[in-house]
Coordinates of C-alpha atoms and ligand atoms in Angstrom, one line a residue:
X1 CA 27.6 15.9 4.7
X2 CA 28.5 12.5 6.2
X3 CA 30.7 14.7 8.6
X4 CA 27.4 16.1 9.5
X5 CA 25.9 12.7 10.2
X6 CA 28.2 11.3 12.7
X7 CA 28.2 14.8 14.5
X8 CA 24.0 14.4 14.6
X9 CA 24.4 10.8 16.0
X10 CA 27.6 12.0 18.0
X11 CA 25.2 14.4 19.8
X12 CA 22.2 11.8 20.0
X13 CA 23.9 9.7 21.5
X14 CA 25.4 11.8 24.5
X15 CA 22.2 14.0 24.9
X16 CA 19.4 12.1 23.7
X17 CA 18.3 15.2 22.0
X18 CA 18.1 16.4 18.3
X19 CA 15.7 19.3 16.9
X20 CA 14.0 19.1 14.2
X21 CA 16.4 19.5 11.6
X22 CA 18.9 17.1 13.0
X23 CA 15.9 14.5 12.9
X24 CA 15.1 15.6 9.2
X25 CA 19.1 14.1 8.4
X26 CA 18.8 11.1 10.4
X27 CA 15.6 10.4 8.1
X28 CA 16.9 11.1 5.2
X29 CA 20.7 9.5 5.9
X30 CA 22.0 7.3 3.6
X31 CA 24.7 5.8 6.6
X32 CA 21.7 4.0 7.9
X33 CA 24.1 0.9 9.3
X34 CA 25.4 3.3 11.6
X35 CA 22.1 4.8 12.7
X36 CA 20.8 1.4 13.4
X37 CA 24.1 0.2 15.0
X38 CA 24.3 2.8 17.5
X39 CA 20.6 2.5 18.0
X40 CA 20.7 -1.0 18.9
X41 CA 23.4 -0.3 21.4
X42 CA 21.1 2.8 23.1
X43 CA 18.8 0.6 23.6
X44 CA 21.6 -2.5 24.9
X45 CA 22.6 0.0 27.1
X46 CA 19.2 0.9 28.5
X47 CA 16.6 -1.8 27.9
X48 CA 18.7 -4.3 27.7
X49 CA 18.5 -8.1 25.8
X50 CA 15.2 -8.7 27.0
X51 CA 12.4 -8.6 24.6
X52 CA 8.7 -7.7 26.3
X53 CA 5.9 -9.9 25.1
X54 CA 2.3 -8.7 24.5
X55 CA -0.6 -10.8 24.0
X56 CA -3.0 -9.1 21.4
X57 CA -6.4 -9.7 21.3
X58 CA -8.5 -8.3 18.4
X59 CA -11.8 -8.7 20.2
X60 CA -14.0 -6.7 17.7
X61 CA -13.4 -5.9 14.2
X62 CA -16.5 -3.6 14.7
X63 CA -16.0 0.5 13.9
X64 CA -18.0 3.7 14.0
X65 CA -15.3 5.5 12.4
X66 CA -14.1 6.1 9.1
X67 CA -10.0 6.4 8.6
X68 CA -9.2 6.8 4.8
X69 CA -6.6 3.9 5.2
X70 CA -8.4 1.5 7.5
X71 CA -10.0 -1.8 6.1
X72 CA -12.4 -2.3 9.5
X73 CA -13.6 1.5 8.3
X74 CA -17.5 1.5 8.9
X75 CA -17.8 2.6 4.9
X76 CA -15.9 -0.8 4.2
X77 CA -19.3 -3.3 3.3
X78 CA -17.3 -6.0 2.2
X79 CA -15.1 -6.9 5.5
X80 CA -17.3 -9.6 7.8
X81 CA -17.6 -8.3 11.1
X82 CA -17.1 -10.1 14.3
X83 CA -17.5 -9.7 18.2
X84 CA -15.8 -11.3 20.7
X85 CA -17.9 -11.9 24.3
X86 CA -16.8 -10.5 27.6
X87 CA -16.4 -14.2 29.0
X88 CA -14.8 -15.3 26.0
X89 CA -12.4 -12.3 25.8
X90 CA -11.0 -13.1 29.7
X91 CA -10.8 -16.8 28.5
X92 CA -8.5 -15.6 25.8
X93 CA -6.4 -13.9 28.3
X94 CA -6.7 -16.9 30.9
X95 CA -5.0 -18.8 27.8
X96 CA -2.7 -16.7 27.0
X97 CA -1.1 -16.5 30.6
X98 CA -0.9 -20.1 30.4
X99 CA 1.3 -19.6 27.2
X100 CA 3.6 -17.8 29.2
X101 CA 2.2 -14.0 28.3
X102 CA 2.4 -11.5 31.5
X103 CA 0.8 -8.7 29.3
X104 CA -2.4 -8.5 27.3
X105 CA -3.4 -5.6 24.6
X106 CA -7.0 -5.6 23.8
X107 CA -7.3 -4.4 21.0
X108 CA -10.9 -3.2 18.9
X109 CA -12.2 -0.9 16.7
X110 CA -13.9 1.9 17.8
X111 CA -17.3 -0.4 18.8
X112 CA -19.6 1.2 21.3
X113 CA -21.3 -2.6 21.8
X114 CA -18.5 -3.1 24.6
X115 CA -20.5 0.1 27.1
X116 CA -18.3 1.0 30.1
X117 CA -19.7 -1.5 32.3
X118 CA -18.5 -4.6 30.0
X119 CA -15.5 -2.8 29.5
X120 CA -15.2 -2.6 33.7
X121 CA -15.9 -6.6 33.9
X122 CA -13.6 -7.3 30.8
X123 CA -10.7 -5.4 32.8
X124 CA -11.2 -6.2 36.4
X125 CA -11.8 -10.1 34.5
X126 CA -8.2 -9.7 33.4
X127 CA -6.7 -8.3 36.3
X128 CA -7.7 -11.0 38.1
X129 CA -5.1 -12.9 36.6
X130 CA -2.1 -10.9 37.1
X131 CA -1.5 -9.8 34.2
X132 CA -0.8 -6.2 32.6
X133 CA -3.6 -4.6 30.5
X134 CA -3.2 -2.5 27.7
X135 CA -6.2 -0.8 26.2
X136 CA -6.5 0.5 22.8
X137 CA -9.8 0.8 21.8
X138 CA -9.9 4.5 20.7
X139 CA -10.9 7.6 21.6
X140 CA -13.3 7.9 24.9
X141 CA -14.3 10.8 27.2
X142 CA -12.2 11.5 30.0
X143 CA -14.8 9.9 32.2
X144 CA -14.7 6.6 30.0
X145 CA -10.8 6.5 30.8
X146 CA -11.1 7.4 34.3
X147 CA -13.4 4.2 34.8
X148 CA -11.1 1.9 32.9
X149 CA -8.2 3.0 34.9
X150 CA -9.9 2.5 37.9
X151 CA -11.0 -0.8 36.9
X152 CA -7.3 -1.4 36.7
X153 CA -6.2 -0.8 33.2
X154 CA -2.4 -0.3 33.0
X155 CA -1.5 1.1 29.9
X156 CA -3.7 3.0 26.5
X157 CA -2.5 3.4 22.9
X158 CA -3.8 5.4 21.1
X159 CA -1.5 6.7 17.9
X160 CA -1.4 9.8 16.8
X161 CA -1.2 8.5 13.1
X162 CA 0.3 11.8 12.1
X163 CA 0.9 15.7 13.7
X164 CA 0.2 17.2 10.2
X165 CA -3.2 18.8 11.0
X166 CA -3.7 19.2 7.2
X167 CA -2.8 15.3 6.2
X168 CA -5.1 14.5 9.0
X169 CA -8.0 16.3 8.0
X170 CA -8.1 14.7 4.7
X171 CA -6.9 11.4 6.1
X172 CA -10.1 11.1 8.8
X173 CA -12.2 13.8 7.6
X174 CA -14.6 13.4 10.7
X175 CA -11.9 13.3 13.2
X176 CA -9.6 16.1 14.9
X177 CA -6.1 16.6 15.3
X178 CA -6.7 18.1 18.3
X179 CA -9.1 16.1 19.9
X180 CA -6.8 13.3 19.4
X181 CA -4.3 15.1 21.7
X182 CA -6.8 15.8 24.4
X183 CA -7.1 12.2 24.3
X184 CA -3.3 11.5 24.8
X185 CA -3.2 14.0 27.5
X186 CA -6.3 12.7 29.3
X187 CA -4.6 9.2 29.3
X188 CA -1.0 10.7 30.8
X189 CA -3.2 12.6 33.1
X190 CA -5.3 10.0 34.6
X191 CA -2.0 7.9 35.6
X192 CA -2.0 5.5 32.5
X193 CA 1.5 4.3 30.6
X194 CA 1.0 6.3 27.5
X195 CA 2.0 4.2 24.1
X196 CA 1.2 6.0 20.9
X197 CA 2.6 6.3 17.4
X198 CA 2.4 6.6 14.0
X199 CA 2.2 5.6 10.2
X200 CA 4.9 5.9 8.3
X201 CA 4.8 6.4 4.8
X202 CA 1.1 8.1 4.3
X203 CA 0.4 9.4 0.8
X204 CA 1.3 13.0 1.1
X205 CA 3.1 12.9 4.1
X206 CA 6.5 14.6 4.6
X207 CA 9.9 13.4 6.1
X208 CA 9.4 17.0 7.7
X209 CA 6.1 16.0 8.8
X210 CA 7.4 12.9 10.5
X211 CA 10.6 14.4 12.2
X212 CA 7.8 16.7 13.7
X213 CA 5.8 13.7 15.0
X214 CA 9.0 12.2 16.6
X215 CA 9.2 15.6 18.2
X216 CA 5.4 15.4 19.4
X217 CA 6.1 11.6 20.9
X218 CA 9.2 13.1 23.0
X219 CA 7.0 16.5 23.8
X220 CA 4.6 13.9 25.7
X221 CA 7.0 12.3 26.2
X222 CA 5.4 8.4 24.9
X223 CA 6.1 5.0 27.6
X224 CA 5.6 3.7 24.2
X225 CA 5.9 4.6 20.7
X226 CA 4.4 2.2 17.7
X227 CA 5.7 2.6 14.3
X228 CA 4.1 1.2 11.5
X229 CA 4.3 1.5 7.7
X230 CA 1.4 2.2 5.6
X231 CA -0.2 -0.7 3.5
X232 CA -2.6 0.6 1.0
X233 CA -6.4 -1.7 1.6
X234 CA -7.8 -2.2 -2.1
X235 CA -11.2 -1.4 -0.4
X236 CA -10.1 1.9 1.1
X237 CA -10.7 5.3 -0.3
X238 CA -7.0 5.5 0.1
X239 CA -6.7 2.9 -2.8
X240 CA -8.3 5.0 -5.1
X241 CA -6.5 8.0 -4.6
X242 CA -3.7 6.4 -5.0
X243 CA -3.6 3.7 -7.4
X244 CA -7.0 3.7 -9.5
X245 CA -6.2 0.9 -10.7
X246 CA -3.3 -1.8 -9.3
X247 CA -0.2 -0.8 -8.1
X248 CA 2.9 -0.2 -10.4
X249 CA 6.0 -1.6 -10.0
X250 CA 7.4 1.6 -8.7
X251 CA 5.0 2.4 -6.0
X252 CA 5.8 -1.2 -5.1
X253 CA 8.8 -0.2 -4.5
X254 CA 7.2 2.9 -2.6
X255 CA 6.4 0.2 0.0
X256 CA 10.1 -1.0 0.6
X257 CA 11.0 2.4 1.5
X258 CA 8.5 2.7 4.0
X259 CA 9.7 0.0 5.4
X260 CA 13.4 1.9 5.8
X261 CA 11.7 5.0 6.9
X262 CA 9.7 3.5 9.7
X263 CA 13.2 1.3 10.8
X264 CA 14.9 5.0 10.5
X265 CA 12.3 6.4 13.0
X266 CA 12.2 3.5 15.0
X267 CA 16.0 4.0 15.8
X268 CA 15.9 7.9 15.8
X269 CA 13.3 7.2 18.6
X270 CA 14.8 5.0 20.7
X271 CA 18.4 7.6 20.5
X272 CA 16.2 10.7 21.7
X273 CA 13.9 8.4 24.0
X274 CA 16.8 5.5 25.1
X275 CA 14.4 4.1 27.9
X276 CA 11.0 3.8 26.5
X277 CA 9.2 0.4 25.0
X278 CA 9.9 0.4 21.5
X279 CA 7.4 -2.4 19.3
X280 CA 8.4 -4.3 16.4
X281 CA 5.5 -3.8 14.4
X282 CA 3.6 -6.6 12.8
X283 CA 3.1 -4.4 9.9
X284 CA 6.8 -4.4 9.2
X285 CA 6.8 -8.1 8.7
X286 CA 4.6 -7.6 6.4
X287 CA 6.5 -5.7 4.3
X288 CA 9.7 -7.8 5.1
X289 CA 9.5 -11.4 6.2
X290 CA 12.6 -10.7 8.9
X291 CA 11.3 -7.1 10.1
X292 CA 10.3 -7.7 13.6
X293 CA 13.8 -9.0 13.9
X294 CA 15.1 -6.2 11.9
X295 CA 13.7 -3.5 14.3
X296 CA 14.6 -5.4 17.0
X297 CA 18.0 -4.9 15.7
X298 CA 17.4 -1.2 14.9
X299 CA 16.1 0.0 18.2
X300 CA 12.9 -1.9 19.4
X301 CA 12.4 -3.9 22.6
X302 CA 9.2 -5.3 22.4
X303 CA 7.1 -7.5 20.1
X304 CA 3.0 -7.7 20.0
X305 CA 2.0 -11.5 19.3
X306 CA -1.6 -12.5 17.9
X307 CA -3.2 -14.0 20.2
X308 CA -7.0 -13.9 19.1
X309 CA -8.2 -16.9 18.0
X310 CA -7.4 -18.3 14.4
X311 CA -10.9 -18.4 13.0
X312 CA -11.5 -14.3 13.8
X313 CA -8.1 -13.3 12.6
X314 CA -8.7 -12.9 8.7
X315 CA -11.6 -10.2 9.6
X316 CA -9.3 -8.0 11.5
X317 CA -7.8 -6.9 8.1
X318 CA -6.4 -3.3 8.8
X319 CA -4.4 -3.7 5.8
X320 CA -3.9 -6.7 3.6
X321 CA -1.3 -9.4 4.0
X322 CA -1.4 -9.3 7.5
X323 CA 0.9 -12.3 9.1
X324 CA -0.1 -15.6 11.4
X325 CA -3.7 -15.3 10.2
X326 CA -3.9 -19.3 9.6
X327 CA -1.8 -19.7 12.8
X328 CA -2.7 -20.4 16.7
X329 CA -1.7 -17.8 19.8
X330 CA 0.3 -21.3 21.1
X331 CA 2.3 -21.7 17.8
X332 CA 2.2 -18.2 17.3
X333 CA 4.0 -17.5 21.1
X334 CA 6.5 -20.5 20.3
X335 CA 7.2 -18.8 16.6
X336 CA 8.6 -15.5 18.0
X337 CA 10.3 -17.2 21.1
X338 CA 12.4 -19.4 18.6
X339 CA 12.9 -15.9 16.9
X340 CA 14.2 -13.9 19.3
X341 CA 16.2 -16.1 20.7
X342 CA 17.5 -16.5 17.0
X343 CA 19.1 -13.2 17.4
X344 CA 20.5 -13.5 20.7
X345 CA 18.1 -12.2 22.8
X346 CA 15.6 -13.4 24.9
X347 CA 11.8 -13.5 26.1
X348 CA 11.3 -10.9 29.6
X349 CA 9.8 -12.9 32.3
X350 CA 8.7 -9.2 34.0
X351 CA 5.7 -7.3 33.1
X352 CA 7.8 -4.8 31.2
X353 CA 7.0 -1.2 32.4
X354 CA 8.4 1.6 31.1
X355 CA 11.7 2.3 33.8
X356 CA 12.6 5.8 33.3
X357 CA 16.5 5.8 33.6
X358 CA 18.0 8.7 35.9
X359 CA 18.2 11.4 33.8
X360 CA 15.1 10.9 31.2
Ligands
5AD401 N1 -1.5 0.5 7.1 C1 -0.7 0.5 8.2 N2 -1.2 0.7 9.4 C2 -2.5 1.0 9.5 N3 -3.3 1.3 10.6 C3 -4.6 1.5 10.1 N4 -4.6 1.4 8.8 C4 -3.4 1.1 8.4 C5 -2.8 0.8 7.1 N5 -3.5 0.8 6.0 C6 -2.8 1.4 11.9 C7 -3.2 2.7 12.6 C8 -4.0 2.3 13.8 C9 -3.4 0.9 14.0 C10 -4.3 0.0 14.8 O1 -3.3 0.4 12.7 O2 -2.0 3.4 13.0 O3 -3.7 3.1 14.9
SF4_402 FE1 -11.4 2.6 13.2 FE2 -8.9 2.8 14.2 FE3 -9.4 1.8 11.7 FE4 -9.7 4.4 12.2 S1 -7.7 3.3 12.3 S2 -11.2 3.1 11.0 S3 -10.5 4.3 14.3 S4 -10.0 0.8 13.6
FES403 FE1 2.6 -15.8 14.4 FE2 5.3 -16.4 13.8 S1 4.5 -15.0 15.3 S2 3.4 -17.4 13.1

């Protein structure tokens, strides 16, 4: 078996190509030094030291949809809802460039306060500055993402949470599996860097179900691919099909090896896709207080600061526990510098788009 393994990674790392089986050992591997190891050298070798910062701005906590797992679902009453205006949004950006960010994310639920047209002065407001934009705010028409490219939007995400049509279903019961596709393919179409992703560690899901999502990401193939584990919201349906009551020491523990499984995807990634932007997610250092430094380590080349205000950032509770809600973007931008640099690496002074590597 371990034979096995270092022929899988053998082959990953001279191809960048696995099926889906060889995927399905890579998750389930117990040698998970050497998948990281050789991970963090792919992506040495092809992304190098730097470490691409995003600015994220939550600018509305607002949303019309209803994800199982979500705490800004529309169902959930007891989460305070906020807005953030257009002027006040660019200022947010204007600040964050004088921080030293060359990329913003803004970032929403799915509110249809912002129409098109503030969306258009939001992101010619922002390009104004020079800086990169990265949407994600959803699924829109094709028109709708036709008129915030033009308005000069850089980059959408838009995960695909999960390829399992079945998981999906019951996981956003109004949503489609399909429709979310559309989406990503409208976004590649219409000239966008294309960033999605996916939860990892979804009541019900299966490692077979996520090797088959790392398959989709490549299939697009992804600028971008965001991993994230799940964190169960007490006031999410999710919470009651789970737990009914608090959790139990062992699906405590259930948490901790989502964690592992979304460091073993990030890595399996970045060997089958050595050139793309890889995040650390912030909800891996919620589940471990070094794990944006740990997936940094394990594959990823890019980390997504907070940079919405401190006063808004305990409402944009997607899951509990979240990190730097009492903190500023200033302190929070000087935290992860001192950070990466801990590890040896260091803060990208470029705009960090996705340079496809002859070959890829
Ligand atoms: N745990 C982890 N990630 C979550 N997301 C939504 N709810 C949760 C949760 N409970 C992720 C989704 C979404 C992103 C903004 O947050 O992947 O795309
Ligand atoms: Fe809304 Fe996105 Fe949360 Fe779903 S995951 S409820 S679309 S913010
Ligand atoms: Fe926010 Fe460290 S990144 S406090």
């Amino acid at each position: 078996m371990e034979m096995r393994i270092d022929k899988i990674l053998e082959k990953a790392i001279n191809t960048h190509s696995l099926n889906e089986n060889e995927i399905l050992e890579l998750l389930k591997t117990e040698k998970t030094d050497t998948l990281f190891l050789h991970a963090d050298e792919i992506r040495k070798k092809y992304v190098g030291d730097a470490v691409h910062l995003r600015a994220l701005i939550e600018f509305s906590n607002y949303c019309k949809q209803n994800c199982f797992y979500c705490g800004l679902r529309r169902d959930n009453s007891s989460l305070k809802r906020y807005r953030i205006e257009s002027r006040n949004i660019i200022d947010l950006a204007k600040k964050a460039k004088d921080y030293g960010y060359k990329t913003i994310v803004l970032q929403s639920g799915e509110d249809s306060y912002y129409t098109v047209e503030k969306m258009i002065t939001i992101i010619s407001g922002i390009k104004d500055l020079d800086l990169a934009l990265t949407l994600s705010i959803g699924e829109k028409t094709f028109e709708e993402y036709k008129a915030y490219r033009n308005a000069g939007a850089d980059r959408y995400l838009l995960r695909i949470e999960t390829t399992n049509e079945a998981l999906y279903n019951k996981l956003d019961p109004e949503m489609s599996l399909k429709n979310r596709m559309q989406c990503i393919e409208n976004i590649k179409k219409l000239g966008y860097e294309v960033g999605s992703g996916i939860i990892v560690g979804l009541p019900g899901q299966t490692l077979e179900s996520i090797a088959k999502d790392i398959i989709y990401l490549k299939s697009i193939p992804v600028d971008m691919a965001g991993i994230g584990p799940f964190i169960c919201h007490p006031d999410t349906p999710m919470s009651l099909i789970l737990y009914n009551s608090s959790p139990t020491s062992e699906e405590k523990e259930n948490s901790s090896d989502s964690f592992e499984l979304s460091l073993r995807a990030v890595a399996i990634l970045r060997l089958i896709m050595p050139d793309i932007n890889i995040p650390a997610t912030t909800a891996m250092e919620t589940l471990n207080p070094k794990g944006r430094l740990i997936a940094l380590q394990s594959g990823a080349n890019v980390v997504m600061p907070n940079a919405t205000d401190t006063t808004y950032r305990k409402y944009y509770e997607i899951y509990p526990g979240k990190i730097c809600l009492g903190d500023s973007p200033s302190y929070c931008r000087f935290c992860i510098e001192n950070k990466i640099k801990s590890i040896n690496r260091f803060v990208s002074t470029g705009k960090g788009f996705h340079i496809r590597q002859r070959g890829h």
